[in-house]
Coordinates of C-alpha atoms in Angstrom, one line a residue:
Chain A
X1 CA 0.0 0.0 0.0
X2 CA 0.9 3.7 -0.1
X3 CA 3.4 4.9 2.4
X4 CA 3.5 8.2 4.2
X5 CA 3.5 11.2 1.8
X6 CA 4.3 14.8 2.4
X7 CA 3.8 18.0 0.4
X8 CA 5.4 20.1 -0.8
X9 CA 8.7 18.3 -1.1
X10 CA 10.6 21.6 -1.2
X11 CA 9.6 25.0 0.1
X12 CA 11.5 28.3 -0.1
X13 CA 10.1 31.1 2.1
X14 CA 11.2 34.6 2.7
X15 CA 11.9 35.4 6.3
X16 CA 8.7 36.4 8.0
X17 CA 6.4 34.4 5.7
X18 CA 4.0 31.8 7.0
X19 CA 4.3 28.2 5.7
X20 CA 2.1 25.1 5.9
X21 CA 3.4 21.6 5.5
X22 CA 1.2 18.6 4.9
X23 CA 1.5 15.0 5.9
X24 CA -0.7 12.1 4.7
X25 CA 0.0 9.1 7.0
X26 CA -0.5 5.5 6.1
X27 CA -4.2 4.7 6.1
X28 CA -5.5 3.4 9.4
X29 CA -2.4 4.6 11.4
X30 CA -3.4 6.0 14.7
X31 CA -0.2 7.8 15.7
X32 CA 1.4 10.6 13.8
X33 CA 4.7 12.3 14.6
X34 CA 6.5 15.4 13.3
X35 CA 10.3 15.6 13.5
X36 CA 12.7 18.3 12.4
X37 CA 16.0 17.2 10.8
X38 CA 18.8 19.8 10.5
X39 CA 21.6 19.2 8.0
X40 CA 23.9 16.4 9.1
X41 CA 21.9 15.6 12.3
X42 CA 19.4 13.1 13.5
X43 CA 15.7 13.9 13.5
X44 CA 14.4 15.8 16.6
X45 CA 10.9 15.3 17.9
X46 CA 8.4 18.2 17.5
X47 CA 4.9 16.9 18.3
X48 CA 2.8 13.7 18.5
X49 CA -0.9 13.0 17.7
X50 CA -3.0 10.0 18.6
X51 CA -6.0 10.2 16.2
X52 CA -7.0 13.9 16.4
X53 CA -5.6 14.5 19.9
X54 CA -2.3 16.3 20.2
X55 CA -0.8 14.4 23.1
X56 CA 2.7 15.8 23.2
X57 CA 3.9 19.1 21.8
X58 CA 6.9 19.5 24.0
X59 CA 9.4 19.5 21.1
X60 CA 7.9 22.5 19.3
X61 CA 10.7 25.2 19.4
X62 CA 8.5 28.2 19.8
X63 CA 4.9 29.4 19.7
X64 CA 5.4 30.2 16.0
X65 CA 5.0 26.4 15.4
X66 CA 1.5 25.0 15.3
X67 CA 0.3 21.5 14.3
X68 CA -3.2 20.0 13.8
X69 CA -4.8 16.8 12.7
X70 CA -8.5 17.7 12.9
X71 CA -10.0 14.5 11.5
X72 CA -7.4 12.1 12.7
X73 CA -5.8 11.4 9.4
X74 CA -4.0 14.3 7.4
X75 CA -1.9 16.6 9.5
X76 CA -0.6 20.1 8.9
X77 CA 2.5 21.7 10.5
X78 CA 2.3 25.5 10.3
X79 CA 5.2 27.8 10.9
X80 CA 4.4 31.5 11.3
X81 CA 6.8 34.3 10.7
X82 CA 9.6 32.0 9.5
X83 CA 13.2 32.6 10.6
X84 CA 16.4 31.4 9.0
X85 CA 16.9 28.9 11.9
X86 CA 13.7 27.2 10.8
X87 CA 15.5 25.9 7.7
X88 CA 15.5 22.1 7.9
X89 CA 13.8 19.0 6.6
X90 CA 10.5 18.4 8.3
X91 CA 9.7 14.7 8.6
X92 CA 6.4 13.1 9.3
X93 CA 6.0 9.6 10.6
X94 CA 3.0 7.4 11.3
X95 CA 2.6 4.3 13.4
X96 CA -0.2 1.7 13.6
X97 CA -1.1 1.8 17.2
X98 CA -1.9 4.4 19.8
X99 CA -1.3 2.1 22.6
X100 CA 1.5 -0.3 21.9
X101 CA 4.9 0.6 20.4
X102 CA 4.9 -0.1 16.7
X103 CA 7.3 0.8 14.0
X104 CA 7.3 4.4 12.8
X105 CA 7.3 4.8 9.1
X106 CA 8.6 8.1 7.7
X107 CA 7.6 10.2 4.8
X108 CA 10.1 11.8 2.4
X109 CA 10.1 15.1 4.2
X110 CA 9.7 18.7 3.3
X111 CA 12.9 20.6 2.8
X112 CA 12.2 24.2 4.0
X113 CA 14.7 26.9 3.1
X114 CA 14.1 30.4 4.7
X115 CA 16.0 33.1 2.8
Chain B
X1 CA 14.7 13.4 29.2
X2 CA 16.3 10.7 27.1
X3 CA 19.7 11.2 25.6
X4 CA 21.1 8.9 23.0
X5 CA 24.8 8.9 22.0
X6 CA 26.1 7.2 18.9
X7 CA 29.6 6.2 17.8
X8 CA 31.4 6.3 15.5
X9 CA 30.3 9.3 13.5
X10 CA 32.0 7.9 10.4
X11 CA 33.0 4.4 9.5
X12 CA 34.7 3.2 6.4
X13 CA 35.0 -0.6 5.7
X14 CA 36.0 -2.8 2.8
X15 CA 33.3 -4.7 1.0
X16 CA 32.8 -8.0 2.7
X17 CA 34.0 -6.8 6.1
X18 CA 31.7 -6.3 9.1
X19 CA 30.5 -3.0 10.5
X20 CA 29.5 -2.2 14.1
X21 CA 27.8 0.9 15.3
X22 CA 27.2 1.5 19.0
X23 CA 24.7 3.6 21.0
X24 CA 24.1 4.3 24.6
X25 CA 20.9 5.7 26.2
X26 CA 20.2 7.4 29.5
X27 CA 16.6 6.7 30.4
X28 CA 16.2 3.2 32.0
X29 CA 12.5 3.4 31.0
X30 CA 13.3 3.1 27.3
X31 CA 12.1 -0.2 26.0
X32 CA 12.0 0.1 22.2
X33 CA 15.2 0.6 20.1
X34 CA 14.9 0.9 16.3
X35 CA 17.6 1.5 13.7
X36 CA 17.1 3.5 10.6
X37 CA 19.1 3.8 7.4
X38 CA 19.0 7.1 5.5
X39 CA 20.4 7.6 2.1
X40 CA 21.2 11.1 0.9
X41 CA 18.0 13.1 0.3
X42 CA 15.8 10.1 1.2
X43 CA 13.5 9.2 4.1
X44 CA 14.8 7.3 7.1
X45 CA 13.9 3.6 6.6
X46 CA 13.5 1.2 9.5
X47 CA 16.0 -1.7 9.1
X48 CA 15.6 -3.5 12.4
X49 CA 14.3 -2.9 15.9
X50 CA 14.6 -4.6 19.3
X51 CA 12.5 -4.5 22.4
X52 CA 13.7 -4.6 25.9
X53 CA 12.5 -8.1 26.6
X54 CA 15.0 -9.4 23.9
X55 CA 18.8 -9.4 24.1
X56 CA 19.5 -10.0 20.4
X57 CA 17.7 -10.0 17.1
X58 CA 18.9 -11.0 13.6
X59 CA 17.6 -10.4 10.1
X60 CA 19.9 -11.9 7.4
X61 CA 23.1 -9.8 7.4
X62 CA 21.9 -7.4 10.1
X63 CA 21.8 -8.0 13.9
X64 CA 21.1 -5.8 16.9
X65 CA 22.1 -6.5 20.5
X66 CA 20.8 -4.9 23.6
X67 CA 22.4 -4.7 27.1
X68 CA 19.8 -3.2 29.4
X69 CA 22.1 -3.2 32.4
X70 CA 24.7 -1.1 30.6
X71 CA 22.1 0.8 28.6
X72 CA 23.7 0.3 25.3
X73 CA 22.7 -1.4 22.0
X74 CA 24.6 -2.1 18.9
X75 CA 24.0 -2.7 15.2
X76 CA 26.1 -5.3 13.4
X77 CA 26.2 -5.6 9.6
X78 CA 28.1 -8.6 8.2
X79 CA 29.4 -9.1 4.6
X80 CA 29.0 -5.4 3.8
X81 CA 28.1 -4.4 0.3
X82 CA 28.4 -1.0 -1.4
X83 CA 24.7 -0.5 -1.2
X84 CA 25.0 -0.5 2.6
X85 CA 26.6 2.9 2.3
X86 CA 24.3 5.4 4.0
X87 CA 23.8 7.2 7.3
X88 CA 22.5 5.0 10.1
X89 CA 20.6 6.3 13.1
X90 CA 19.8 4.6 16.3
X91 CA 16.8 5.7 18.4
X92 CA 15.1 4.9 21.7
X93 CA 11.7 5.5 23.3
X94 CA 9.3 4.0 25.8
X95 CA 5.6 3.2 25.9
X96 CA 4.8 6.4 27.7
X97 CA 6.9 8.8 25.7
X98 CA 6.4 7.3 22.3
X99 CA 8.4 9.9 20.4
X100 CA 11.8 8.7 19.2
X101 CA 15.0 10.2 20.5
X102 CA 17.7 9.7 17.8
X103 CA 21.4 9.4 18.0
X104 CA 23.6 11.8 15.9
X105 CA 24.1 9.3 13.1
X106 CA 26.9 7.2 11.6
X107 CA 28.0 7.7 8.0
X108 CA 29.0 4.2 6.8
X109 CA 31.0 4.0 3.6
X110 CA 31.6 0.6 2.1
X111 CA 34.6 0.6 -0.3
X112 CA 34.3 -1.8 -3.3

């Protein structure tokens, strides 16, 4: 079946612009995660949803970052007033269960460049 | 919170040799340890994982070992091939936290 998909794959934003990044998880997956991956580093956790509930947003770096998953499937990560330090690859991952620990499957990521 | 350290940062081996990557974690509550392979510009792909009730797991040329007492786990790749060249990340989490904490990555280069 289809894997996790993300759009757009690349985004260039001028500093101060707002951006919205979309994630389509694997159908039926309860859990959805957002990670930020800076160049040459490992992914870092941003936020976690179980169905439509945002259960953990401890990794969001500032109040300019906002995520939602209103119907428990597609998720959007929004960054307001982008800054140069926001430049990174934003990865989405989904997992089958909301209770047990299952494999997390990653999307291809959105590469955000803030100029 | 959890802290995962990974060594070495780069590893170069000859084709056919074995490669070993080591990780340590800090949170004794962690009970799930996946390994991901990431090729340049691609998504991280799960290659193997281990849970805390198991000491070792093997899948063809790849094996992972876990030492809960010492809080470290290792990835072993035998008979390396050029297509194994990539960046490998270890990670850890637990049932309560769920979010993965990643190591800093190991760039493996397999020389033909």
